[in-house]
Amino acid sequence: MGRMKSRTKKALWRFWGYLILAVAGYLWLSGDLNFVLILGLSGLALLYMLFAAPMWCLAPNSTNGKPCSNNAYGLLIGCWIRKHKWEKIKMIFRRQRWAELGRRSFSTVGAQAAAIGAVGSFTSAIAAVITLIVKR
């Protein structure tokens, strides 16, 4: 019994950003809207998707040309290899590499979930900001 609780806690801790995004979605659908809370939760979920969501690195290896299969965190951070660590963030600032970044962001199930979650949380945050501005 104790072992099961430990696994559940680890899984919840590992995927906390998806839970926060689900809570923000629930708040949007409920009748009582607290836009400041929704904005905060959406911002946290976006940060999780960009920098903490578990996925594979997928940076090209110089030895065999295949994508790196080491564990990485977030859409913008690579694995523990120094060359791979900041490669995805560098891709944002080079317009020629945007297509490659997009392909990497949708190449695995974990990356797809994080990319869709990032778009959803960004959209939620923008909608909450617009609603707060209009209401004032």
N, CA, C and O atoms as a GROMACS GRO file, in nm:
protein
  544
    1MET      N    1   0.083  -0.120   0.000
    1MET     CA    2   0.000   0.000   0.000
    1MET      C    3   0.087   0.125   0.000
    1MET      O    4   0.059   0.220  -0.074
    2GLY      N    5   0.191   0.126   0.083
    2GLY     CA    6   0.279   0.242   0.089
    2GLY      C    7   0.354   0.263  -0.042
    2GLY      O    8   0.384   0.376  -0.080
    3ARG      N    9   0.384   0.153  -0.110
    3ARG     CA   10   0.456   0.162  -0.236
    3ARG      C   11   0.370   0.229  -0.343
    3ARG      O   12   0.420   0.305  -0.426
    4MET      N   13   0.242   0.200  -0.341
    4MET     CA   14   0.150   0.259  -0.438
    4MET      C   15   0.139   0.410  -0.417
    4MET      O   16   0.135   0.486  -0.514
    5LYS      N   17   0.134   0.454  -0.292
    5LYS     CA   18   0.128   0.596  -0.263
    5LYS      C   19   0.253   0.667  -0.313
    5LYS      O   20   0.246   0.779  -0.364
    6SER      N   21   0.366   0.601  -0.298
    6SER     CA   22   0.492   0.660  -0.343
    6SER      C   23   0.493   0.679  -0.494
    6SER      O   24   0.537   0.783  -0.542
    7ARG      N   25   0.446   0.581  -0.568
    7ARG     CA   26   0.440   0.591  -0.714
    7ARG      C   27   0.345   0.702  -0.758
    7ARG      O   28   0.374   0.778  -0.849
    8THR      N   29   0.231   0.710  -0.690
    8THR     CA   30   0.132   0.812  -0.723
    8THR      C   31   0.188   0.951  -0.696
    8THR      O   32   0.169   1.043  -0.776
    9LYS      N   33   0.257   0.968  -0.584
    9LYS     CA   34   0.317   1.097  -0.551
    9LYS      C   35   0.422   1.136  -0.654
    9LYS      O   36   0.428   1.252  -0.695
   10LYS      N   37   0.504   1.040  -0.697
   10LYS     CA   38   0.606   1.069  -0.798
   10LYS      C   39   0.543   1.109  -0.930
   10LYS      O   40   0.590   1.202  -0.996
   11ALA      N   41   0.437   1.039  -0.969
   11ALA     CA   42   0.370   1.071  -1.095
   11ALA      C   43   0.304   1.208  -1.087
   11ALA      O   44   0.311   1.286  -1.182
   12LEU      N   45   0.240   1.239  -0.975
   12LEU     CA   46   0.178   1.370  -0.959
   12LEU      C   47   0.283   1.481  -0.959
   12LEU      O   48   0.262   1.586  -1.019
   13TRP      N   49   0.395   1.457  -0.892
   13TRP     CA   50   0.501   1.557  -0.889
   13TRP      C   51   0.562   1.577  -1.028
   13TRP      O   52   0.596   1.689  -1.065
   14ARG      N   53   0.575   1.471  -1.103
   14ARG     CA   54   0.637   1.478  -1.235
   14ARG      C   55   0.549   1.550  -1.336
   14ARG      O   56   0.600   1.617  -1.426
   15PHE      N   57   0.418   1.538  -1.322
   15PHE     CA   58   0.324   1.595  -1.418
   15PHE      C   59   0.236   1.705  -1.357
   15PHE      O   60   0.120   1.720  -1.397
   16TRP      N   61   0.289   1.781  -1.262
   16TRP     CA   62   0.209   1.882  -1.192
   16TRP      C   63   0.159   1.991  -1.286
   16TRP      O   64   0.052   2.048  -1.261
   17GLY      N   65   0.230   2.023  -1.390
   17GLY     CA   66   0.188   2.128  -1.482
   17GLY      C   67   0.060   2.095  -1.556
   17GLY      O   68  -0.022   2.183  -1.582
   18TYR      N   69   0.044   1.967  -1.591
   18TYR     CA   70  -0.079   1.925  -1.658
   18TYR      C   71  -0.198   1.935  -1.564
   18TYR      O   72  -0.308   1.969  -1.606
   19LEU      N   73  -0.176   1.905  -1.436
   19LEU     CA   74  -0.284   1.918  -1.337
   19LEU      C   75  -0.323   2.064  -1.319
   19LEU      O   76  -0.442   2.095  -1.308
   20ILE      N   77  -0.224   2.153  -1.316
   20ILE     CA   78  -0.254   2.295  -1.302
   20ILE      C   79  -0.330   2.346  -1.424
   20ILE      O   80  -0.423   2.426  -1.411
   21LEU      N   81  -0.292   2.299  -1.541
   21LEU     CA   82  -0.363   2.339  -1.663
   21LEU      C   83  -0.507   2.288  -1.661
   21LEU      O   84  -0.598   2.357  -1.706
   22ALA      N   85  -0.528   2.169  -1.608
   22ALA     CA   86  -0.663   2.115  -1.596
   22ALA      C   87  -0.746   2.198  -1.498
   22ALA      O   88  -0.865   2.220  -1.522
   23VAL      N   89  -0.686   2.242  -1.389
   23VAL     CA   90  -0.757   2.327  -1.293
   23VAL      C   91  -0.793   2.461  -1.357
   23VAL      O   92  -0.903   2.511  -1.336
   24ALA      N   93  -0.701   2.518  -1.434
   24ALA     CA   94  -0.730   2.645  -1.504
   24ALA      C   95  -0.844   2.625  -1.604
   24ALA      O   96  -0.931   2.712  -1.616
   25GLY      N   97  -0.845   2.514  -1.674
   25GLY     CA   98  -0.954   2.484  -1.766
   25GLY      C   99  -1.086   2.468  -1.694
   25GLY      O  100  -1.190   2.514  -1.742
   26TYR      N  101  -1.083   2.403  -1.578
   26TYR     CA  102  -1.205   2.389  -1.499
   26TYR      C  103  -1.256   2.525  -1.453
   26TYR      O  104  -1.377   2.549  -1.453
   27LEU      N  105  -1.165   2.613  -1.413
   27LEU     CA  106  -1.207   2.747  -1.370
   27LEU      C  107  -1.270   2.826  -1.484
   27LEU      O  108  -1.363   2.904  -1.461
   28TRP      N  109  -1.221   2.807  -1.606
   28TRP     CA  110  -1.282   2.873  -1.721
   28TRP      C  111  -1.424   2.824  -1.741
   28TRP      O  112  -1.514   2.903  -1.773
   29LEU      N  113  -1.446   2.695  -1.723
   29LEU     CA  114  -1.578   2.636  -1.750
   29LEU      C  115  -1.677   2.655  -1.635
   29LEU      O  116  -1.798   2.643  -1.656
   30SER      N  117  -1.627   2.684  -1.516
   30SER     CA  118  -1.718   2.704  -1.403
   30SER      C  119  -1.781   2.843  -1.412
   30SER      O  120  -1.732   2.929  -1.485
   31GLY      N  121  -1.886   2.863  -1.339
   31GLY     CA  122  -1.957   2.991  -1.343
   31GLY      C  123  -1.885   3.102  -1.268
   31GLY      O  124  -1.898   3.218  -1.305
   32ASP      N  125  -1.810   3.068  -1.165
   32ASP     CA  126  -1.741   3.168  -1.083
   32ASP      C  127  -1.599   3.188  -1.138
   32ASP      O  128  -1.510   3.108  -1.111
   33LEU      N  129  -1.579   3.296  -1.213
   33LEU     CA  130  -1.451   3.318  -1.279
   33LEU      C  131  -1.364   3.414  -1.198
   33LEU      O  132  -1.402   3.528  -1.173
   34ASN      N  133  -1.247   3.367  -1.160
   34ASN     CA  134  -1.147   3.450  -1.094
   34ASN      C  135  -1.031   3.462  -1.192
   34ASN      O  136  -0.945   3.374  -1.198
   35PHE      N  137  -1.028   3.571  -1.269
   35PHE     CA  138  -0.932   3.582  -1.379
   35PHE      C  139  -0.788   3.597  -1.332
   35PHE      O  140  -0.696   3.558  -1.404
   36VAL      N  141  -0.767   3.653  -1.215
   36VAL     CA  142  -0.630   3.664  -1.163
   36VAL      C  143  -0.577   3.525  -1.130
   36VAL      O  144  -0.462   3.494  -1.160
   37LEU      N  145  -0.659   3.441  -1.070
   37LEU     CA  146  -0.620   3.303  -1.040
   37LEU      C  147  -0.596   3.225  -1.168
   37LEU      O  148  -0.499   3.149  -1.178
   38ILE      N  149  -0.684   3.242  -1.266
   38ILE     CA  150  -0.667   3.173  -1.395
   38ILE      C  151  -0.538   3.217  -1.462
   38ILE      O  152  -0.466   3.135  -1.519
   39LEU      N  153  -0.509   3.346  -1.458
   39LEU     CA  154  -0.385   3.398  -1.516
   39LEU      C  155  -0.263   3.338  -1.447
   39LEU      O  156  -0.168   3.298  -1.515
   40GLY      N  157  -0.264   3.331  -1.316
   40GLY     CA  158  -0.152   3.272  -1.242
   40GLY      C  159  -0.132   3.124  -1.273
   40GLY      O  160  -0.020   3.079  -1.296
   41LEU      N  161  -0.242   3.050  -1.275
   41LEU     CA  162  -0.233   2.907  -1.304
   41LEU      C  163  -0.188   2.883  -1.448
   41LEU      O  164  -0.108   2.792  -1.474
   42SER      N  165  -0.237   2.963  -1.541
   42SER     CA  166  -0.197   2.948  -1.681
   42SER      C  167  -0.049   2.981  -1.699
   42SER      O  168   0.021   2.914  -1.775
   43GLY      N  169  -0.002   3.084  -1.630
   43GLY     CA  170   0.140   3.119  -1.636
   43GLY      C  171   0.229   3.008  -1.580
   43GLY      O  172   0.332   2.976  -1.638
   44LEU      N  173   0.188   2.950  -1.468
   44LEU     CA  174   0.264   2.838  -1.411
   44LEU      C  175   0.266   2.718  -1.505
   44LEU      O  176   0.370   2.654  -1.524
   45ALA      N  177   0.152   2.689  -1.564
   45ALA     CA  178   0.144   2.577  -1.658
   45ALA      C  179   0.232   2.602  -1.780
   45ALA      O  180   0.297   2.510  -1.829
   46LEU      N  181   0.234   2.725  -1.830
   46LEU     CA  182   0.318   2.758  -1.945
   46LEU      C  183   0.466   2.741  -1.911
   46LEU      O  184   0.542   2.685  -1.991
   47LEU      N  185   0.508   2.788  -1.795
   47LEU     CA  186   0.647   2.771  -1.752
   47LEU      C  187   0.682   2.623  -1.741
   47LEU      O  188   0.792   2.582  -1.780
   48TYR      N  189   0.590   2.543  -1.688
   48TYR     CA  190   0.612   2.399  -1.678
   48TYR      C  191   0.633   2.337  -1.816
   48TYR      O  192   0.727   2.260  -1.836
   49MET      N  193   0.546   2.371  -1.910
   49MET     CA  194   0.556   2.313  -2.045
   49MET      C  195   0.686   2.354  -2.114
   49MET      O  196   0.746   2.274  -2.186
   50LEU      N  197   0.729   2.476  -2.093
   50LEU     CA  198   0.850   2.523  -2.160
   50LEU      C  199   0.979   2.473  -2.096
   50LEU      O  200   1.078   2.452  -2.166
   51PHE      N  201   0.979   2.453  -1.962
   51PHE     CA  202   1.104   2.425  -1.894
   51PHE      C  203   1.107   2.301  -1.806
   51PHE      O  204   1.214   2.266  -1.757
   52ALA      N  205   0.994   2.232  -1.784
   52ALA     CA  206   0.997   2.121  -1.689
   52ALA      C  207   0.926   1.994  -1.733
   52ALA      O  208   0.943   1.890  -1.669
   53ALA      N  209   0.848   1.997  -1.839
   53ALA     CA  210   0.774   1.878  -1.882
   53ALA      C  211   0.871   1.768  -1.927
   53ALA      O  212   0.962   1.796  -2.005
   54PRO      N  213   0.854   1.645  -1.881
   54PRO     CA  214   0.946   1.538  -1.919
   54PRO      C  215   0.928   1.496  -2.064
   54PRO      O  216   0.816   1.474  -2.110
   55MET      N  217   1.039   1.484  -2.136
   55MET     CA  218   1.039   1.440  -2.276
   55MET      C  219   1.181   1.402  -2.315
   55MET      O  220   1.272   1.406  -2.233
   56TRP      N  221   1.199   1.364  -2.441
   56TRP     CA  222   1.332   1.331  -2.491
   56TRP      C  223   1.399   1.454  -2.549
   56TRP      O  224   1.332   1.549  -2.589
   57CYS      N  225   1.530   1.452  -2.552
   57CYS     CA  226   1.608   1.566  -2.600
   57CYS      C  227   1.590   1.590  -2.750
   57CYS      O  228   1.555   1.701  -2.790
   58LEU      N  229   1.611   1.489  -2.831
   58LEU     CA  230   1.595   1.491  -2.977
   58LEU      C  231   1.692   1.583  -3.052
   58LEU      O  232   1.668   1.614  -3.168
   59ALA      N  233   1.799   1.626  -2.987
   59ALA     CA  234   1.902   1.703  -3.058
   59ALA      C  235   1.979   1.606  -3.148
   59ALA      O  236   1.998   1.491  -3.110
   60PRO      N  237   2.024   1.650  -3.266
   60PRO     CA  238   2.098   1.558  -3.354
   60PRO      C  239   2.235   1.525  -3.295
   60PRO      O  240   2.310   1.613  -3.253
   61ASN      N  241   2.267   1.396  -3.294
   61ASN     CA  242   2.398   1.352  -3.246
   61ASN      C  243   2.502   1.372  -3.355
   61ASN      O  244   2.474   1.348  -3.473
   62SER      N  245   2.620   1.414  -3.317
   62SER     CA  246   2.725   1.434  -3.417
   62SER      C  247   2.791   1.302  -3.456
   62SER      O  248   2.855   1.294  -3.561
   63THR      N  249   2.776   1.198  -3.373
   63THR     CA  250   2.843   1.071  -3.402
   63THR      C  251   2.768   0.987  -3.505
   63THR      O  252   2.828   0.935  -3.598
   64ASN      N  253   2.634   0.974  -3.489
   64ASN     CA  254   2.560   0.888  -3.582
   64ASN      C  255   2.446   0.961  -3.655
   64ASN      O  256   2.381   0.901  -3.740
   65GLY      N  257   2.421   1.087  -3.624
   65GLY     CA  258   2.319   1.165  -3.693
   65GLY      C  259   2.177   1.139  -3.646
   65GLY      O  260   2.085   1.208  -3.688
   66LYS      N  261   2.158   1.039  -3.559
   66LYS     CA  262   2.025   1.009  -3.506
   66LYS      C  263   1.992   1.108  -3.393
   66LYS      O  264   2.082   1.163  -3.331
   67PRO      N  265   1.863   1.129  -3.368
   67PRO     CA  266   1.826   1.219  -3.258
   67PRO      C  267   1.866   1.163  -3.122
   67PRO      O  268   1.862   1.042  -3.100
   68CYS      N  269   1.906   1.251  -3.033
   68CYS     CA  270   1.945   1.213  -2.897
   68CYS      C  271   1.824   1.159  -2.822
   68CYS      O  272   1.717   1.220  -2.826
   69SER      N  273   1.839   1.047  -2.754
   69SER     CA  274   1.727   0.988  -2.682
   69SER      C  275   1.742   1.002  -2.531
   69SER      O  276   1.677   0.930  -2.455
   70ASN      N  277   1.827   1.095  -2.486
   70ASN     CA  278   1.839   1.121  -2.343
   70ASN      C  279   1.716   1.196  -2.293
   70ASN      O  280   1.646   1.262  -2.370
   71ASN      N  281   1.690   1.183  -2.164
   71ASN     CA  282   1.578   1.254  -2.104
   71ASN      C  283   1.608   1.403  -2.098
   71ASN      O  284   1.721   1.443  -2.070
   72ALA      N  285   1.508   1.483  -2.124
   72ALA     CA  286   1.519   1.628  -2.117
   72ALA      C  287   1.395   1.682  -2.048
   72ALA      O  288   1.302   1.608  -2.018
   73TYR      N  289   1.396   1.811  -2.023
   73TYR     CA  290   1.283   1.874  -1.954
   73TYR      C  291   1.238   1.996  -2.030
   73TYR      O  292   1.316   2.088  -2.054
   74GLY      N  293   1.112   1.999  -2.067
   74GLY     CA  294   1.053   2.114  -2.130
   74GLY      C  295   1.079   2.122  -2.279
   74GLY      O  296   1.167   2.056  -2.333
   75LEU      N  297   1.000   2.205  -2.344
   75LEU     CA  298   1.013   2.224  -2.488
   75LEU      C  299   1.140   2.298  -2.525
   75LEU      O  300   1.187   2.287  -2.639
   76LEU      N  301   1.198   2.374  -2.432
   76LEU     CA  302   1.311   2.459  -2.466
   76LEU      C  303   1.445   2.417  -2.407
   76LEU      O  304   1.546   2.481  -2.437
   77ILE      N  305   1.449   2.314  -2.325
   77ILE     CA  306   1.574   2.272  -2.262
   77ILE      C  307   1.611   2.132  -2.312
   77ILE      O  308   1.525   2.045  -2.323
   78GLY      N  309   1.739   2.112  -2.342
   78GLY     CA  310   1.787   1.982  -2.388
   78GLY      C  311   1.830   1.894  -2.272
   78GLY      O  312   1.793   1.917  -2.157
   79CYS      N  313   1.908   1.792  -2.304
   79CYS     CA  314   1.952   1.695  -2.203
   79CYS      C  315   2.077   1.747  -2.130
   79CYS      O  316   2.111   1.865  -2.138
   80TRP      N  317   2.143   1.658  -2.060
   80TRP     CA  318   2.258   1.694  -1.977
   80TRP      C  319   2.383   1.724  -2.059
   80TRP      O  320   2.478   1.782  -2.006
   81ILE      N  321   2.388   1.687  -2.185
   81ILE     CA  322   2.504   1.713  -2.269
   81ILE      C  323   2.511   1.863  -2.295
   81ILE      O  324   2.413   1.924  -2.338
   82ARG      N  325   2.628   1.922  -2.271
   82ARG     CA  326   2.643   2.067  -2.276
   82ARG      C  327   2.600   2.125  -2.411
   82ARG      O  328   2.536   2.229  -2.415
   83LYS      N  329   2.635   2.058  -2.519
   83LYS     CA  330   2.602   2.106  -2.653
   83LYS      C  331   2.451   2.104  -2.678
   83LYS      O  332   2.398   2.187  -2.751
   84HIS      N  333   2.383   2.008  -2.617
   84HIS     CA  334   2.239   1.993  -2.639
   84HIS      C  335   2.156   2.083  -2.548
   84HIS      O  336   2.042   2.115  -2.580
   85LYS      N  337   2.213   2.124  -2.433
   85LYS     CA  338   2.137   2.191  -2.327
   85LYS      C  339   2.059   2.313  -2.376
   85LYS      O  340   1.940   2.326  -2.346
   86TRP      N  341   2.122   2.401  -2.451
   86TRP     CA  342   2.059   2.526  -2.492
   86TRP      C  343   2.026   2.530  -2.641
   86TRP      O  344   1.993   2.637  -2.692
   87GLU      N  345   2.035   2.419  -2.710
   87GLU     CA  346   2.014   2.419  -2.855
   87GLU      C  347   1.873   2.461  -2.894
   87GLU      O  348   1.856   2.536  -2.990
   88LYS      N  349   1.773   2.415  -2.821
   88LYS     CA  350   1.635   2.449  -2.856
   88LYS      C  351   1.607   2.598  -2.833
   88LYS      O  352   1.535   2.660  -2.912
   89ILE      N  353   1.661   2.655  -2.728
   89ILE     CA  354   1.641   2.798  -2.704
   89ILE      C  355   1.709   2.879  -2.812
   89ILE      O  356   1.656   2.982  -2.855
   90LYS      N  357   1.826   2.836  -2.858
   90LYS     CA  358   1.894   2.906  -2.966
   90LYS      C  359   1.812   2.903  -3.095
   90LYS      O  360   1.818   2.996  -3.175
   91MET      N  361   1.735   2.795  -3.114
   91MET     CA  362   1.653   2.782  -3.235
   91MET      C  363   1.546   2.892  -3.243
   91MET      O  364   1.508   2.931  -3.353
   92ILE      N  365   1.499   2.940  -3.131
   92ILE     CA  366   1.396   3.044  -3.131
   92ILE      C  367   1.447   3.172  -3.196
   92ILE      O  368   1.373   3.241  -3.266
   93PHE      N  369   1.573   3.202  -3.175
   93PHE     CA  370   1.629   3.328  -3.222
   93PHE      C  371   1.683   3.322  -3.365
   93PHE      O  372   1.727   3.423  -3.419
   94ARG      N  373   1.679   3.205  -3.427
   94ARG     CA  374   1.721   3.190  -3.567
   94ARG      C  375   1.600   3.149  -3.649
   94ARG      O  376   1.550   3.038  -3.637
   95ARG      N  377   1.556   3.240  -3.731
   95ARG     CA  378   1.434   3.218  -3.807
   95ARG      C  379   1.443   3.096  -3.899
   95ARG      O  380   1.342   3.031  -3.926
   96GLN      N  381   1.561   3.066  -3.947
   96GLN     CA  382   1.579   2.952  -4.036
   96GLN      C  383   1.556   2.818  -3.964
   96GLN      O  384   1.533   2.717  -4.029
   97ARG      N  385   1.562   2.817  -3.832
   97ARG     CA  386   1.550   2.692  -3.756
   97ARG      C  387   1.412   2.673  -3.693
   97ARG      O  388   1.391   2.575  -3.622
   98TRP      N  389   1.318   2.764  -3.718
   98TRP     CA  390   1.185   2.752  -3.659
   98TRP      C  391   1.113   2.627  -3.705
   98TRP      O  392   1.043   2.564  -3.625
   99ALA      N  393   1.127   2.590  -3.831
   99ALA     CA  394   1.060   2.470  -3.881
   99ALA      C  395   1.113   2.346  -3.811
   99ALA      O  396   1.037   2.256  -3.776
  100GLU      N  397   1.244   2.341  -3.790
  100GLU     CA  398   1.303   2.226  -3.720
  100GLU      C  399   1.255   2.220  -3.575
  100GLU      O  400   1.228   2.112  -3.523
  101LEU      N  401   1.245   2.335  -3.510
  101LEU     CA  402   1.194   2.339  -3.372
  101LEU      C  403   1.049   2.291  -3.368
  101LEU      O  404   1.010   2.220  -3.276
  102GLY      N  405   0.970   2.331  -3.466
  102GLY     CA  406   0.832   2.284  -3.474
  102GLY      C  407   0.822   2.134  -3.494
  102GLY      O  408   0.737   2.069  -3.433
  103ARG      N  409   0.908   2.078  -3.580
  103ARG     CA  410   0.909   1.933  -3.600
  103ARG      C  411   0.947   1.861  -3.472
  103ARG      O  412   0.886   1.760  -3.438
  104ARG      N  413   1.047   1.911  -3.402
  104ARG     CA  414   1.087   1.849  -3.276
  104ARG      C  415   0.978   1.859  -3.171
  104ARG      O  416   0.961   1.768  -3.090
  105SER      N  417   0.903   1.968  -3.173
  105SER     CA  418   0.798   1.989  -3.073
  105SER      C  419   0.680   1.896  -3.092
  105SER      O  420   0.598   1.882  -3.000
  106PHE      N  421   0.667   1.833  -3.208
  106PHE     CA  422   0.556   1.742  -3.232
  106PHE      C  423   0.602   1.602  -3.272
  106PHE      O  424   0.526   1.527  -3.333
  107SER      N  425   0.726   1.566  -3.239
  107SER     CA  426   0.780   1.439  -3.286
  107SER      C  427   0.750   1.321  -3.193
  107SER      O  428   0.746   1.207  -3.239
  108THR      N  429   0.730   1.344  -3.065
  108THR     CA  430   0.699   1.236  -2.971
  108THR      C  431   0.573   1.271  -2.894
  108THR      O  432   0.527   1.385  -2.896
  109VAL      N  433   0.517   1.173  -2.827
  109VAL     CA  434   0.393   1.195  -2.752
  109VAL      C  435   0.414   1.296  -2.640
  109VAL      O  436   0.330   1.384  -2.619
  110GLY      N  437   0.525   1.286  -2.568
  110GLY     CA  438   0.553   1.381  -2.460
  110GLY      C  439   0.570   1.522  -2.513
  110GLY      O  440   0.522   1.618  -2.451
  111ALA      N  441   0.637   1.536  -2.625
  111ALA     CA  442   0.656   1.669  -2.685
  111ALA      C  443   0.523   1.723  -2.738
  111ALA      O  444   0.497   1.842  -2.727
  112GLN      N  445   0.440   1.637  -2.794
  112GLN     CA  446   0.309   1.681  -2.843
  112GLN      C  447   0.222   1.730  -2.728
  112GLN      O  448   0.156   1.834  -2.738
  113ALA      N  449   0.221   1.655  -2.619
  113ALA     CA  450   0.142   1.695  -2.503
  113ALA      C  451   0.191   1.828  -2.447
  113ALA      O  452   0.110   1.915  -2.412
  114ALA      N  453   0.322   1.846  -2.439
  114ALA     CA  454   0.376   1.971  -2.387
  114ALA      C  455   0.349   2.088  -2.482
  114ALA      O  456   0.319   2.198  -2.437
  115ALA      N  457   0.360   2.064  -2.612
  115ALA     CA  458   0.336   2.171  -2.709
  115ALA      C  459   0.188   2.214  -2.708
  115ALA      O  460   0.159   2.333  -2.710
  116ILE      N  461   0.098   2.118  -2.705
  116ILE     CA  462  -0.044   2.151  -2.700
  116ILE      C  463  -0.078   2.217  -2.566
  116ILE      O  464  -0.159   2.310  -2.561
  117GLY      N  465  -0.018   2.168  -2.459
  117GLY     CA  466  -0.039   2.231  -2.328
  117GLY      C  467   0.015   2.372  -2.323
  117GLY      O  468  -0.045   2.460  -2.261
  118ALA      N  469   0.129   2.396  -2.388
  118ALA     CA  470   0.186   2.531  -2.391
  118ALA      C  471   0.096   2.626  -2.469
  118ALA      O  472   0.073   2.739  -2.426
  119VAL      N  473   0.045   2.580  -2.582
  119VAL     CA  474  -0.046   2.665  -2.661
  119VAL      C  475  -0.174   2.692  -2.581
  119VAL      O  476  -0.223   2.805  -2.579
  120GLY      N  477  -0.226   2.590  -2.515
  120GLY     CA  478  -0.348   2.609  -2.436
  120GLY      C  479  -0.327   2.702  -2.318
  120GLY      O  480  -0.411   2.788  -2.291
  121SER      N  481  -0.217   2.686  -2.247
  121SER     CA  482  -0.193   2.772  -2.132
  121SER      C  483  -0.163   2.915  -2.174
  121SER      O  484  -0.203   3.010  -2.106
  122PHE      N  485  -0.093   2.933  -2.287
  122PHE     CA  486  -0.066   3.067  -2.338
  122PHE      C  487  -0.197   3.135  -2.379
  122PHE      O  488  -0.218   3.252  -2.349
  123THR      N  489  -0.283   3.062  -2.448
  123THR     CA  490  -0.413   3.115  -2.489
  123THR      C  491  -0.498   3.151  -2.368
  123THR      O  492  -0.564   3.255  -2.367
  124SER      N  493  -0.496   3.066  -2.268
  124SER     CA  494  -0.571   3.092  -2.146
  124SER      C  495  -0.520   3.218  -2.076
  124SER      O  496  -0.598   3.299  -2.028
  125ALA      N  497  -0.388   3.233  -2.069
  125ALA     CA  498  -0.330   3.350  -2.004
  125ALA      C  499  -0.365   3.478  -2.080
  125ALA      O  500  -0.400   3.579  -2.018
  126ILE      N  501  -0.355   3.474  -2.212
  126ILE     CA  502  -0.388   3.592  -2.292
  126ILE      C  503  -0.536   3.628  -2.277
  126ILE      O  504  -0.570   3.746  -2.264
  127ALA      N  505  -0.624   3.528  -2.278
  127ALA     CA  506  -0.767   3.554  -2.260
  127ALA      C  507  -0.796   3.613  -2.123
  127ALA      O  508  -0.881   3.701  -2.111
  128ALA      N  509  -0.727   3.565  -2.020
  128ALA     CA  510  -0.747   3.619  -1.885
  128ALA      C  511  -0.700   3.765  -1.877
  128ALA      O  512  -0.765   3.848  -1.814
  129VAL      N  513  -0.588   3.795  -1.940
  129VAL     CA  514  -0.537   3.933  -1.940
  129VAL      C  515  -0.633   4.024  -2.014
  129VAL      O  516  -0.664   4.133  -1.965
  130ILE      N  517  -0.681   3.983  -2.129
  130ILE     CA  518  -0.775   4.065  -2.206
  130ILE      C  519  -0.903   4.088  -2.126
  130ILE      O  520  -0.957   4.198  -2.125
  131THR      N  521  -0.952   3.984  -2.061
  131THR     CA  522  -1.074   3.996  -1.980
  131THR      C  523  -1.052   4.092  -1.864
  131THR      O  524  -1.140   4.172  -1.832
  132LEU      N  525  -0.936   4.083  -1.799
  132LEU     CA  526  -0.907   4.175  -1.689
  132LEU      C  527  -0.899   4.319  -1.736
  132LEU      O  528  -0.945   4.410  -1.667
  133ILE      N  529  -0.841   4.342  -1.854
  133ILE     CA  530  -0.830   4.477  -1.908
  133ILE      C  531  -0.968   4.532  -1.945
  133ILE      O  532  -0.998   4.648  -1.916
  134VAL      N  533  -1.050   4.451  -2.008
  134VAL     CA  534  -1.181   4.495  -2.052
  134VAL      C  535  -1.273   4.523  -1.933
  134VAL      O  536  -1.352   4.617  -1.938
  135LYS      N  537  -1.263   4.444  -1.827
  135LYS     CA  538  -1.350   4.460  -1.710
  135LYS      C  539  -1.318   4.586  -1.632
  135LYS      O  540  -1.406   4.636  -1.560
  136ARG      N  541  -1.201   4.639  -1.642
  136ARG     CA  542  -1.164   4.758  -1.564
  136ARG      C  543  -1.213   4.877  -1.630
  136ARG      O  544  -1.192   4.988  -1.580
   0.00000   0.00000   0.00000
